[in-house]
């Protein structure tokens, strides 16, 4: 008799995006013909850079010819791509890593969900609040919470971000084993300074904890003082795994390609030296058959000089949108965070509005869909996330509509 993994029943119901879709559907049905402007989901909208498209077409041509066809590649990723990632970290971040410390994957979300599998079920997990939901949900399914109560998962440690700490929390006071960090942050747009990241690295080394660092939005950082990778911090190779993706810089949300860095030097409380690296290698070889070879050809092109420049143009387009949104919202008195080294604007709801109430207001009054902050954790209550992913003309219309709606 098969029995379910009962941890699934502990997941809090009402996943954020289906609930947004439900409310939007109801509103649309009641207002036939009214156009809705979407600044909700963090999904890219602009065409792929031509350099990347050409590289993927060339790969397809090879696959269409018997002499140059290739099937399965290495589970860890194509060697040229892993070497290009190594060279990219060296050239752009001044960080030295080995090519075999890079594991290419089908995206950062899968890696973020799967990585918890390396750790014992009784590890104590700390997450930022608010946070991208996959860190929490994967650990709940992995058995690290005994249930959801009063808006929070039991046994998890929440590191609260708010306006007083600029949405960059301090390391936990208690002893935890695994810490998820995401900078530039989704949803708040906050970016940790080197000093702030160093505090986490020092904590992790002192406690033999492991940091899972999600750097999916690194290409949106423009301030030269801000760290681009956790490995800019001394000692991070001993205590941090970095997860990254081509989704938000190269427009690969649909193409699918990411990577994780699992350093040889990474240690934890009871493992042998190099053990976590070997375990992730083992995990990927057994449970994963490698990322698409077409996507990897595109990723390789994205790391070239020409490809990188084209990707940065794409990033600049979204950052232009972010600026329009932030300036527009601030002009009608909304307090905004993020939107500078990040594609997300984190806006405080007007006095008296909860996240969902302000969501409903913006939908009803302005016909604009945003994301209620409360969907990212209890500390997100009282905020909404406004995404800069969208065509410029739609972003401008949405911002004008919000300005109109909030004036009255
Ligand atoms: C979009 C996003 C990712 C990227 O996920 P992919 O699976 O690579 O598309 C990772 N982390 C965060 C926080 C994100 O917002």
mmCIF file of C-alpha atoms and ligand atoms in Angstrom:
data_model
loop_
_atom_site.group_PDB
_atom_site.id
_atom_site.type_symbol
_atom_site.label_atom_id
_atom_site.label_comp_id
_atom_site.label_asym_id
_atom_site.label_seq_id
_atom_site.Cartn_x
_atom_site.Cartn_y
_atom_site.Cartn_z
ATOM 1 C CA UNK A 1 0.000 0.000 0.000
ATOM 2 C CA UNK A 2 1.546 3.269 -1.086
ATOM 3 C CA UNK A 3 1.451 6.153 1.342
ATOM 4 C CA UNK A 4 1.986 9.816 0.608
ATOM 5 C CA UNK A 5 4.900 11.943 1.717
ATOM 6 C CA UNK A 6 2.900 13.602 4.466
ATOM 7 C CA UNK A 7 5.181 16.627 4.443
ATOM 8 C CA UNK A 8 3.193 17.836 1.418
ATOM 9 C CA UNK A 9 0.150 18.219 3.661
ATOM 10 C CA UNK A 10 2.130 20.661 5.808
ATOM 11 C CA UNK A 11 2.529 23.128 2.927
ATOM 12 C CA UNK A 12 0.342 26.170 3.502
ATOM 13 C CA UNK A 13 -2.402 26.278 0.902
ATOM 14 C CA UNK A 14 -3.159 29.108 -1.489
ATOM 15 C CA UNK A 15 0.033 29.503 -3.432
ATOM 16 C CA UNK A 16 0.475 33.152 -4.287
ATOM 17 C CA UNK A 17 0.301 33.228 -8.073
ATOM 18 C CA UNK A 18 -2.806 31.042 -8.496
ATOM 19 C CA UNK A 19 -4.611 33.309 -6.011
ATOM 20 C CA UNK A 20 -3.547 36.388 -8.007
ATOM 21 C CA UNK A 21 -4.797 34.693 -11.172
ATOM 22 C CA UNK A 22 -8.105 33.810 -9.490
ATOM 23 C CA UNK A 23 -8.790 37.373 -8.333
ATOM 24 C CA UNK A 24 -7.774 38.749 -11.733
ATOM 25 C CA UNK A 25 -10.121 36.312 -13.495
ATOM 26 C CA UNK A 26 -13.049 37.270 -11.301
ATOM 27 C CA UNK A 27 -12.422 40.958 -11.875
ATOM 28 C CA UNK A 28 -12.114 40.472 -15.663
ATOM 29 C CA UNK A 29 -15.357 38.529 -15.811
ATOM 30 C CA UNK A 30 -17.114 41.391 -14.037
ATOM 31 C CA UNK A 31 -15.542 44.008 -16.329
ATOM 32 C CA UNK A 32 -15.677 42.624 -19.871
ATOM 33 C CA UNK A 33 -13.445 44.441 -22.329
ATOM 34 C CA UNK A 34 -11.344 46.207 -19.673
ATOM 35 C CA UNK A 35 -7.612 45.814 -20.287
ATOM 36 C CA UNK A 36 -5.470 44.626 -17.380
ATOM 37 C CA UNK A 37 -1.844 45.729 -17.103
ATOM 38 C CA UNK A 38 0.414 43.161 -15.468
ATOM 39 C CA UNK A 39 3.358 44.114 -13.272
ATOM 40 C CA UNK A 40 2.996 40.983 -11.199
ATOM 41 C CA UNK A 41 4.973 37.911 -12.121
ATOM 42 C CA UNK A 42 8.758 38.143 -12.608
ATOM 43 C CA UNK A 43 8.767 36.795 -16.136
ATOM 44 C CA UNK A 44 10.899 38.238 -18.935
ATOM 45 C CA UNK A 45 9.136 39.727 -21.978
ATOM 46 C CA UNK A 46 11.747 40.965 -24.443
ATOM 47 C CA UNK A 47 13.261 39.018 -27.361
ATOM 48 C CA UNK A 48 16.476 37.020 -26.926
ATOM 49 C CA UNK A 49 19.694 38.797 -27.998
ATOM 50 C CA UNK A 50 20.617 37.900 -31.570
ATOM 51 C CA UNK A 51 24.108 36.616 -30.677
ATOM 52 C CA UNK A 52 22.516 34.018 -28.404
ATOM 53 C CA UNK A 53 19.867 33.070 -30.954
ATOM 54 C CA UNK A 54 22.530 32.557 -33.624
ATOM 55 C CA UNK A 55 24.583 30.329 -31.329
ATOM 56 C CA UNK A 56 21.532 28.185 -30.584
ATOM 57 C CA UNK A 57 20.597 27.999 -34.279
ATOM 58 C CA UNK A 58 24.140 26.881 -35.099
ATOM 59 C CA UNK A 59 23.838 24.162 -32.458
ATOM 60 C CA UNK A 60 20.536 23.050 -33.983
ATOM 61 C CA UNK A 61 22.233 22.837 -37.382
ATOM 62 C CA UNK A 62 24.844 20.532 -35.870
ATOM 63 C CA UNK A 63 22.139 18.376 -34.337
ATOM 64 C CA UNK A 64 20.377 18.103 -37.678
ATOM 65 C CA UNK A 65 23.424 16.500 -39.311
ATOM 66 C CA UNK A 66 24.504 12.916 -38.609
ATOM 67 C CA UNK A 67 28.226 13.758 -38.579
ATOM 68 C CA UNK A 68 27.916 16.489 -35.973
ATOM 69 C CA UNK A 69 24.952 15.187 -33.965
ATOM 70 C CA UNK A 70 25.488 14.653 -30.237
ATOM 71 C CA UNK A 71 23.195 13.068 -27.654
ATOM 72 C CA UNK A 72 23.602 13.127 -23.885
ATOM 73 C CA UNK A 73 26.371 15.366 -22.651
ATOM 74 C CA UNK A 74 28.038 15.369 -19.251
ATOM 75 C CA UNK A 75 25.527 15.527 -16.405
ATOM 76 C CA UNK A 76 27.542 18.363 -14.844
ATOM 77 C CA UNK A 77 27.412 20.443 -18.045
ATOM 78 C CA UNK A 78 29.557 20.881 -21.147
ATOM 79 C CA UNK A 79 33.222 21.474 -20.327
ATOM 80 C CA UNK A 80 33.496 24.629 -22.499
ATOM 81 C CA UNK A 81 30.560 26.172 -20.622
ATOM 82 C CA UNK A 82 31.988 25.280 -17.205
ATOM 83 C CA UNK A 83 35.339 26.748 -18.251
ATOM 84 C CA UNK A 84 33.629 29.866 -19.576
ATOM 85 C CA UNK A 85 31.825 30.283 -16.245
ATOM 86 C CA UNK A 86 35.154 29.941 -14.420
ATOM 87 C CA UNK A 87 36.731 32.563 -16.716
ATOM 88 C CA UNK A 88 33.705 34.856 -16.332
ATOM 89 C CA UNK A 89 33.963 34.807 -12.522
ATOM 90 C CA UNK A 90 37.666 35.581 -12.799
ATOM 91 C CA UNK A 91 37.298 38.385 -15.320
ATOM 92 C CA UNK A 92 34.168 40.072 -13.988
ATOM 93 C CA UNK A 93 34.353 39.374 -10.247
ATOM 94 C CA UNK A 94 38.059 38.720 -9.630
ATOM 95 C CA UNK A 95 37.148 35.371 -8.073
ATOM 96 C CA UNK A 96 39.120 32.169 -8.688
ATOM 97 C CA UNK A 97 37.162 28.919 -8.908
ATOM 98 C CA UNK A 98 37.790 25.606 -10.674
ATOM 99 C CA UNK A 99 35.739 24.710 -13.753
ATOM 100 C CA UNK A 100 34.612 21.495 -12.055
ATOM 101 C CA UNK A 101 33.126 23.499 -9.171
ATOM 102 C CA UNK A 102 30.415 24.709 -11.605
ATOM 103 C CA UNK A 103 27.431 22.407 -12.110
ATOM 104 C CA UNK A 104 25.248 23.419 -15.051
ATOM 105 C CA UNK A 105 21.528 22.831 -14.586
ATOM 106 C CA UNK A 106 18.144 23.537 -16.133
ATOM 107 C CA UNK A 107 17.691 26.562 -13.881
ATOM 108 C CA UNK A 108 18.225 28.066 -10.476
ATOM 109 C CA UNK A 109 14.811 27.135 -9.148
ATOM 110 C CA UNK A 110 15.396 23.396 -9.479
ATOM 111 C CA UNK A 111 18.813 23.718 -7.862
ATOM 112 C CA UNK A 112 17.377 25.859 -5.061
ATOM 113 C CA UNK A 113 14.761 23.174 -4.420
ATOM 114 C CA UNK A 114 17.087 20.173 -4.751
ATOM 115 C CA UNK A 115 20.099 21.380 -2.785
ATOM 116 C CA UNK A 116 18.427 20.757 0.603
ATOM 117 C CA UNK A 117 18.632 17.056 -0.201
ATOM 118 C CA UNK A 118 22.371 17.151 0.626
ATOM 119 C CA UNK A 119 21.638 17.922 4.260
ATOM 120 C CA UNK A 120 20.332 15.960 7.180
ATOM 121 C CA UNK A 121 16.620 16.174 7.880
ATOM 122 C CA UNK A 122 17.250 17.548 11.356
ATOM 123 C CA UNK A 123 19.173 20.599 10.154
ATOM 124 C CA UNK A 124 17.744 23.919 11.279
ATOM 125 C CA UNK A 125 17.042 26.181 8.326
ATOM 126 C CA UNK A 126 17.055 29.981 8.335
ATOM 127 C CA UNK A 127 15.406 32.002 5.585
ATOM 128 C CA UNK A 128 14.977 35.674 4.900
ATOM 129 C CA UNK A 129 11.475 36.975 5.490
ATOM 130 C CA UNK A 130 10.137 37.936 2.984
ATOM 131 C CA UNK A 131 11.660 35.376 0.581
ATOM 132 C CA UNK A 132 11.290 33.615 -2.764
ATOM 133 C CA UNK A 133 9.005 30.691 -1.787
ATOM 134 C CA UNK A 134 11.089 27.742 -3.052
ATOM 135 C CA UNK A 135 13.591 27.823 -0.164
ATOM 136 C CA UNK A 136 10.886 27.367 2.441
ATOM 137 C CA UNK A 137 8.670 24.966 0.513
ATOM 138 C CA UNK A 138 11.495 22.604 -0.469
ATOM 139 C CA UNK A 139 12.571 22.345 3.162
ATOM 140 C CA UNK A 140 9.019 21.732 4.353
ATOM 141 C CA UNK A 141 8.720 18.889 1.832
ATOM 142 C CA UNK A 142 12.174 17.743 2.941
ATOM 143 C CA UNK A 143 10.833 17.285 6.473
ATOM 144 C CA UNK A 144 12.387 20.268 8.235
ATOM 145 C CA UNK A 145 9.170 21.767 9.592
ATOM 146 C CA UNK A 146 6.513 20.197 11.766
ATOM 147 C CA UNK A 147 3.741 22.391 10.343
ATOM 148 C CA UNK A 148 2.363 25.830 9.540
ATOM 149 C CA UNK A 149 1.048 27.916 12.423
ATOM 150 C CA UNK A 150 0.125 31.598 12.790
ATOM 151 C CA UNK A 151 1.507 32.522 9.389
ATOM 152 C CA UNK A 152 4.888 30.808 9.807
ATOM 153 C CA UNK A 153 6.430 27.348 9.564
ATOM 154 C CA UNK A 154 7.430 25.816 12.830
ATOM 155 C CA UNK A 155 11.118 24.944 13.331
ATOM 156 C CA UNK A 156 12.320 27.370 10.641
ATOM 157 C CA UNK A 157 14.194 30.495 11.669
ATOM 158 C CA UNK A 158 12.946 33.654 9.951
ATOM 159 C CA UNK A 159 15.410 36.482 9.424
ATOM 160 C CA UNK A 160 13.152 39.473 9.225
ATOM 161 C CA UNK A 161 13.742 42.249 6.743
ATOM 162 C CA UNK A 162 12.052 45.599 7.254
ATOM 163 C CA UNK A 163 12.613 49.265 6.534
ATOM 164 C CA UNK A 164 14.802 49.617 9.647
ATOM 165 C CA UNK A 165 17.441 47.180 8.329
ATOM 166 C CA UNK A 166 16.894 48.035 4.658
ATOM 167 C CA UNK A 167 15.560 44.476 4.174
ATOM 168 C CA UNK A 168 18.993 43.014 4.875
ATOM 169 C CA UNK A 169 18.720 41.056 8.139
ATOM 170 C CA UNK A 170 21.589 40.248 10.459
ATOM 171 C CA UNK A 171 22.785 36.666 10.976
ATOM 172 C CA UNK A 172 20.635 34.680 13.418
ATOM 173 C CA UNK A 173 21.250 34.940 17.158
ATOM 174 C CA UNK A 174 20.709 31.213 17.627
ATOM 175 C CA UNK A 175 22.619 28.335 16.024
ATOM 176 C CA UNK A 176 21.251 27.323 12.628
ATOM 177 C CA UNK A 177 22.692 24.901 10.074
ATOM 178 C CA UNK A 178 21.572 26.162 6.673
ATOM 179 C CA UNK A 179 20.941 29.773 5.652
ATOM 180 C CA UNK A 180 19.286 30.854 2.409
ATOM 181 C CA UNK A 181 20.227 34.303 1.155
ATOM 182 C CA UNK A 182 19.165 36.044 -2.044
ATOM 183 C CA UNK A 183 20.805 39.309 -3.175
ATOM 184 C CA UNK A 184 19.740 41.313 -5.138
ATOM 185 C CA UNK A 185 16.639 40.141 -3.359
ATOM 186 C CA UNK A 186 13.410 38.898 -4.816
ATOM 187 C CA UNK A 187 10.987 40.399 -3.699
ATOM 188 C CA UNK A 188 12.467 43.448 -1.906
ATOM 189 C CA UNK A 189 15.205 44.485 -4.348
ATOM 190 C CA UNK A 190 17.633 44.903 -1.424
ATOM 191 C CA UNK A 191 21.343 44.171 -1.980
ATOM 192 C CA UNK A 192 23.698 43.249 0.865
ATOM 193 C CA UNK A 193 26.974 45.137 1.158
ATOM 194 C CA UNK A 194 30.296 43.301 1.516
ATOM 195 C CA UNK A 195 30.268 43.976 5.266
ATOM 196 C CA UNK A 196 26.760 42.571 5.619
ATOM 197 C CA UNK A 197 27.630 39.435 3.650
ATOM 198 C CA UNK A 198 30.846 39.059 5.612
ATOM 199 C CA UNK A 199 28.810 38.892 8.828
ATOM 200 C CA UNK A 200 26.955 35.878 7.385
ATOM 201 C CA UNK A 201 30.149 34.211 6.143
ATOM 202 C CA UNK A 202 31.777 34.714 9.551
ATOM 203 C CA UNK A 203 28.682 33.298 11.257
ATOM 204 C CA UNK A 204 28.618 30.273 8.938
ATOM 205 C CA UNK A 205 32.298 29.517 9.484
ATOM 206 C CA UNK A 206 31.977 29.855 13.236
ATOM 207 C CA UNK A 207 28.940 27.539 13.325
ATOM 208 C CA UNK A 208 29.888 25.189 10.476
ATOM 209 C CA UNK A 209 26.682 26.260 8.761
ATOM 210 C CA UNK A 210 26.197 26.333 4.997
ATOM 211 C CA UNK A 211 24.897 29.382 3.111
ATOM 212 C CA UNK A 212 22.853 28.852 -0.041
ATOM 213 C CA UNK A 213 23.349 32.087 -1.948
ATOM 214 C CA UNK A 214 20.923 32.860 -4.791
ATOM 215 C CA UNK A 215 22.516 35.397 -7.131
ATOM 216 C CA UNK A 216 19.964 35.212 -9.969
ATOM 217 C CA UNK A 217 19.760 39.020 -10.252
ATOM 218 C CA UNK A 218 23.465 39.851 -10.054
ATOM 219 C CA UNK A 219 23.542 41.481 -13.497
ATOM 220 C CA UNK A 220 21.171 44.193 -12.245
ATOM 221 C CA UNK A 221 23.781 45.538 -9.809
ATOM 222 C CA UNK A 222 25.322 48.790 -10.973
ATOM 223 C CA UNK A 223 26.896 50.089 -7.757
ATOM 224 C CA UNK A 224 30.586 49.034 -8.054
ATOM 225 C CA UNK A 225 30.919 48.653 -4.262
ATOM 226 C CA UNK A 226 28.292 45.909 -4.004
ATOM 227 C CA UNK A 227 29.406 42.255 -4.115
ATOM 228 C CA UNK A 228 28.469 40.285 -7.259
ATOM 229 C CA UNK A 229 29.135 36.846 -5.850
ATOM 230 C CA UNK A 230 29.441 35.557 -2.315
ATOM 231 C CA UNK A 231 32.930 34.308 -3.181
ATOM 232 C CA UNK A 232 34.127 37.917 -3.114
ATOM 233 C CA UNK A 233 33.965 37.454 0.662
ATOM 234 C CA UNK A 234 37.014 35.810 2.194
ATOM 235 C CA UNK A 235 36.305 32.316 3.465
ATOM 236 C CA UNK A 236 33.044 31.908 1.518
ATOM 237 C CA UNK A 237 34.310 28.867 -0.400
ATOM 238 C CA UNK A 238 34.369 26.981 2.895
ATOM 239 C CA UNK A 239 30.751 27.727 3.710
ATOM 240 C CA UNK A 240 28.713 28.748 0.673
ATOM 241 C CA UNK A 241 26.997 27.277 -2.352
ATOM 242 C CA UNK A 242 26.032 29.818 -5.012
ATOM 243 C CA UNK A 243 23.048 29.351 -7.303
ATOM 244 C CA UNK A 244 22.629 31.356 -10.486
ATOM 245 C CA UNK A 245 20.770 31.437 -13.753
ATOM 246 C CA UNK A 246 20.639 32.769 -17.305
ATOM 247 C CA UNK A 247 16.928 33.540 -16.853
ATOM 248 C CA UNK A 248 17.010 37.154 -15.791
ATOM 249 C CA UNK A 249 20.113 38.413 -17.617
ATOM 250 C CA UNK A 250 19.816 36.568 -20.932
ATOM 251 C CA UNK A 251 16.035 36.164 -21.091
ATOM 252 C CA UNK A 252 16.309 32.366 -20.643
ATOM 253 C CA UNK A 253 13.174 31.989 -18.483
ATOM 254 C CA UNK A 254 11.727 29.755 -21.208
ATOM 255 C CA UNK A 255 14.987 28.402 -22.671
ATOM 256 C CA UNK A 256 16.041 27.096 -19.191
ATOM 257 C CA UNK A 257 19.668 27.184 -18.032
ATOM 258 C CA UNK A 258 21.371 27.812 -14.715
ATOM 259 C CA UNK A 259 24.289 26.695 -12.597
ATOM 260 C CA UNK A 260 25.410 26.097 -9.053
ATOM 261 C CA UNK A 261 28.867 26.483 -7.574
ATOM 262 C CA UNK A 262 29.715 23.800 -5.029
ATOM 263 C CA UNK A 263 33.346 24.438 -4.026
ATOM 264 C CA UNK A 264 35.760 21.635 -3.137
ATOM 265 C CA UNK A 265 36.606 23.583 0.020
ATOM 266 C CA UNK A 266 33.002 23.535 1.272
ATOM 267 C CA UNK A 267 32.702 21.872 4.666
ATOM 268 C CA UNK A 268 29.994 21.187 7.209
ATOM 269 C CA UNK A 269 29.887 19.767 10.697
ATOM 270 C CA UNK A 270 30.259 16.047 10.041
ATOM 271 C CA UNK A 271 31.392 15.770 6.391
ATOM 272 C CA UNK A 272 34.852 14.924 5.082
ATOM 273 C CA UNK A 273 36.658 17.644 3.095
ATOM 274 C CA UNK A 274 35.249 17.788 -0.451
ATOM 275 C CA UNK A 275 32.318 15.575 0.532
ATOM 276 C CA UNK A 276 29.504 18.019 -0.298
ATOM 277 C CA UNK A 277 31.036 18.651 -3.725
ATOM 278 C CA UNK A 278 31.194 14.907 -4.384
ATOM 279 C CA UNK A 279 27.664 14.398 -3.092
ATOM 280 C CA UNK A 280 26.232 17.065 -5.409
ATOM 281 C CA UNK A 281 28.151 15.479 -8.276
ATOM 282 C CA UNK A 282 26.675 12.124 -7.343
ATOM 283 C CA UNK A 283 23.208 13.601 -7.019
ATOM 284 C CA UNK A 284 23.335 15.284 -10.432
ATOM 285 C CA UNK A 285 24.755 12.186 -12.147
ATOM 286 C CA UNK A 286 22.014 9.981 -10.722
ATOM 287 C CA UNK A 287 18.965 12.253 -10.803
ATOM 288 C CA UNK A 288 19.701 14.553 -13.748
ATOM 289 C CA UNK A 289 20.782 13.950 -17.318
ATOM 290 C CA UNK A 290 22.246 17.347 -18.051
ATOM 291 C CA UNK A 291 20.848 20.621 -19.349
ATOM 292 C CA UNK A 292 19.702 21.012 -22.965
ATOM 293 C CA UNK A 293 22.682 21.172 -25.312
ATOM 294 C CA UNK A 294 20.934 23.919 -27.316
ATOM 295 C CA UNK A 295 20.471 26.024 -24.182
ATOM 296 C CA UNK A 296 24.111 25.438 -23.229
ATOM 297 C CA UNK A 297 25.242 26.750 -26.631
ATOM 298 C CA UNK A 298 23.209 29.888 -25.905
ATOM 299 C CA UNK A 299 24.674 30.163 -22.411
ATOM 300 C CA UNK A 300 28.203 29.918 -23.784
ATOM 301 C CA UNK A 301 27.429 32.771 -26.173
ATOM 302 C CA UNK A 302 25.976 34.825 -23.292
ATOM 303 C CA UNK A 303 29.345 34.662 -21.511
ATOM 304 C CA UNK A 304 31.338 35.873 -24.536
ATOM 305 C CA UNK A 305 32.254 39.555 -24.764
ATOM 306 C CA UNK A 306 29.656 40.248 -27.433
ATOM 307 C CA UNK A 307 27.007 38.126 -25.742
ATOM 308 C CA UNK A 308 27.568 39.741 -22.356
ATOM 309 C CA UNK A 309 27.200 43.229 -23.874
ATOM 310 C CA UNK A 310 23.942 42.207 -25.569
ATOM 311 C CA UNK A 311 22.607 40.716 -22.337
ATOM 312 C CA UNK A 312 23.477 43.866 -20.412
ATOM 313 C CA UNK A 313 21.438 45.849 -22.959
ATOM 314 C CA UNK A 314 18.488 43.633 -22.151
ATOM 315 C CA UNK A 315 19.061 44.144 -18.427
ATOM 316 C CA UNK A 316 19.303 47.910 -18.984
ATOM 317 C CA UNK A 317 15.917 47.864 -20.699
ATOM 318 C CA UNK A 318 14.280 46.306 -17.645
ATOM 319 C CA UNK A 319 16.197 48.656 -15.370
ATOM 320 C CA UNK A 320 14.805 51.542 -17.400
ATOM 321 C CA UNK A 321 11.342 50.168 -16.664
ATOM 322 C CA UNK A 322 12.252 49.894 -12.982
ATOM 323 C CA UNK A 323 13.254 53.553 -12.896
ATOM 324 C CA UNK A 324 9.963 54.619 -14.503
ATOM 325 C CA UNK A 325 8.010 52.567 -11.977
ATOM 326 C CA UNK A 326 9.907 53.770 -8.949
ATOM 327 C CA UNK A 327 9.775 57.444 -9.957
ATOM 328 C CA UNK A 328 6.088 57.153 -10.811
ATOM 329 C CA UNK A 329 5.130 55.527 -7.520
ATOM 330 C CA UNK A 330 7.235 57.944 -5.494
ATOM 331 C CA UNK A 331 5.629 60.889 -7.282
ATOM 332 C CA UNK A 332 2.276 59.964 -5.735
ATOM 333 C CA UNK A 333 3.752 59.494 -2.297
ATOM 334 C CA UNK A 334 4.385 55.743 -2.134
ATOM 335 C CA UNK A 335 7.494 54.794 -0.212
ATOM 336 C CA UNK A 336 9.662 52.552 -2.435
ATOM 337 C CA UNK A 337 12.626 50.257 -1.874
ATOM 338 C CA UNK A 338 14.683 48.417 -4.503
ATOM 339 C CA UNK A 339 14.377 49.151 -8.213
ATOM 340 C CA UNK A 340 17.962 50.421 -8.426
ATOM 341 C CA UNK A 341 20.235 47.386 -8.453
ATOM 342 C CA UNK A 342 17.230 45.166 -9.034
ATOM 343 C CA UNK A 343 14.256 44.674 -11.365
ATOM 344 C CA UNK A 344 11.818 44.759 -8.421
ATOM 345 C CA UNK A 345 10.291 47.734 -6.661
ATOM 346 C CA UNK A 346 9.075 47.004 -3.154
ATOM 347 C CA UNK A 347 6.413 49.588 -2.346
ATOM 348 C CA UNK A 348 4.847 50.232 1.027
ATOM 349 C CA UNK A 349 1.041 50.160 0.900
ATOM 350 C CA UNK A 350 -0.755 53.410 1.757
ATOM 351 C CA UNK A 351 -1.799 53.803 5.395
ATOM 352 C CA UNK A 352 -4.546 51.385 6.354
ATOM 353 C CA UNK A 353 -4.112 48.938 3.463
ATOM 354 C CA UNK A 354 -2.934 45.350 3.798
ATOM 355 C CA UNK A 355 -1.010 43.760 0.887
ATOM 356 C CA UNK A 356 -4.102 42.071 -0.510
ATOM 357 C CA UNK A 357 -6.298 45.136 0.037
ATOM 358 C CA UNK A 358 -3.858 47.283 -1.913
ATOM 359 C CA UNK A 359 -3.637 44.547 -4.567
ATOM 360 C CA UNK A 360 -7.442 44.692 -4.921
ATOM 361 C CA UNK A 361 -7.390 48.500 -4.982
ATOM 362 C CA UNK A 362 -4.815 48.605 -7.780
ATOM 363 C CA UNK A 363 -6.698 45.951 -9.742
ATOM 364 C CA UNK A 364 -10.085 47.575 -9.342
ATOM 365 C CA UNK A 365 -9.150 51.238 -9.568
ATOM 366 C CA UNK A 366 -6.107 51.142 -11.874
ATOM 367 C CA UNK A 367 -6.506 47.806 -13.683
ATOM 368 C CA UNK A 368 -2.929 46.958 -12.688
ATOM 369 C CA UNK A 369 -1.807 43.617 -11.258
ATOM 370 C CA UNK A 370 1.067 43.616 -8.749
ATOM 371 C CA UNK A 371 2.190 40.974 -6.259
ATOM 372 C CA UNK A 372 1.044 41.220 -2.617
ATOM 373 C CA UNK A 373 4.079 41.238 -0.348
ATOM 374 C CA UNK A 374 2.377 38.982 2.183
ATOM 375 C CA UNK A 375 2.701 36.137 -0.329
ATOM 376 C CA UNK A 376 6.459 36.090 0.315
ATOM 377 C CA UNK A 377 6.186 35.680 4.074
ATOM 378 C CA UNK A 378 4.670 37.395 7.086
ATOM 379 C CA UNK A 379 7.212 40.242 6.983
ATOM 380 C CA UNK A 380 5.998 41.106 3.481
ATOM 381 C CA UNK A 381 2.636 42.247 4.840
ATOM 382 C CA UNK A 382 1.975 45.911 4.125
ATOM 383 C CA UNK A 383 4.001 45.897 0.889
ATOM 384 C CA UNK A 384 3.524 45.021 -2.751
ATOM 385 C CA UNK A 385 6.161 43.936 -5.257
ATOM 386 C CA UNK A 386 6.075 45.714 -8.595
ATOM 387 C CA UNK A 387 7.957 43.961 -11.371
ATOM 388 C CA UNK A 388 9.777 45.774 -14.174
ATOM 389 C CA UNK A 389 9.366 42.835 -16.555
ATOM 390 C CA UNK A 390 7.075 44.052 -19.318
ATOM 391 C CA UNK A 391 7.044 45.969 -22.566
ATOM 392 C CA UNK A 392 7.968 49.617 -21.989
ATOM 393 C CA UNK A 393 4.671 50.927 -23.367
ATOM 394 C CA UNK A 394 2.680 48.748 -20.965
ATOM 395 C CA UNK A 395 4.851 49.746 -18.023
ATOM 396 C CA UNK A 396 4.278 53.421 -18.814
ATOM 397 C CA UNK A 397 0.518 52.883 -19.112
ATOM 398 C CA UNK A 398 0.411 50.971 -15.824
ATOM 399 C CA UNK A 399 2.397 53.632 -13.976
ATOM 400 C CA UNK A 400 0.180 56.424 -15.364
ATOM 401 C CA UNK A 401 -2.873 54.478 -14.306
ATOM 402 C CA UNK A 402 -1.540 53.997 -10.760
ATOM 403 C CA UNK A 403 -0.708 57.706 -10.544
ATOM 404 C CA UNK A 404 -4.257 58.610 -11.646
ATOM 405 C CA UNK A 405 -5.794 56.141 -9.194
ATOM 406 C CA UNK A 406 -3.773 57.317 -6.213
ATOM 407 C CA UNK A 407 -4.303 61.023 -6.861
ATOM 408 C CA UNK A 408 -8.012 60.809 -6.064
HETATM 409 C C1 LIG B 1 13.733 34.005 -11.287
HETATM 410 C C2 LIG B 1 14.503 33.546 -10.128
HETATM 411 C C3 LIG B 1 15.389 32.479 -10.248
HETATM 412 C C4 LIG B 1 15.633 31.845 -11.594
HETATM 413 O O1 LIG B 1 15.080 30.611 -11.693
HETATM 414 P P1 LIG B 1 15.272 29.759 -13.017
HETATM 415 O O2 LIG B 1 14.756 28.435 -12.594
HETATM 416 O O3 LIG B 1 16.717 29.743 -13.344
HETATM 417 O O4 LIG B 1 14.453 30.392 -14.090
HETATM 418 C C5 LIG B 1 16.110 32.085 -9.144
HETATM 419 N N1 LIG B 1 15.968 32.697 -7.965
HETATM 420 C C6 LIG B 1 15.137 33.734 -7.812
HETATM 421 C C7 LIG B 1 15.058 34.421 -6.506
HETATM 422 C C8 LIG B 1 14.371 34.176 -8.887
HETATM 423 O O5 LIG B 1 13.534 35.195 -8.731
#
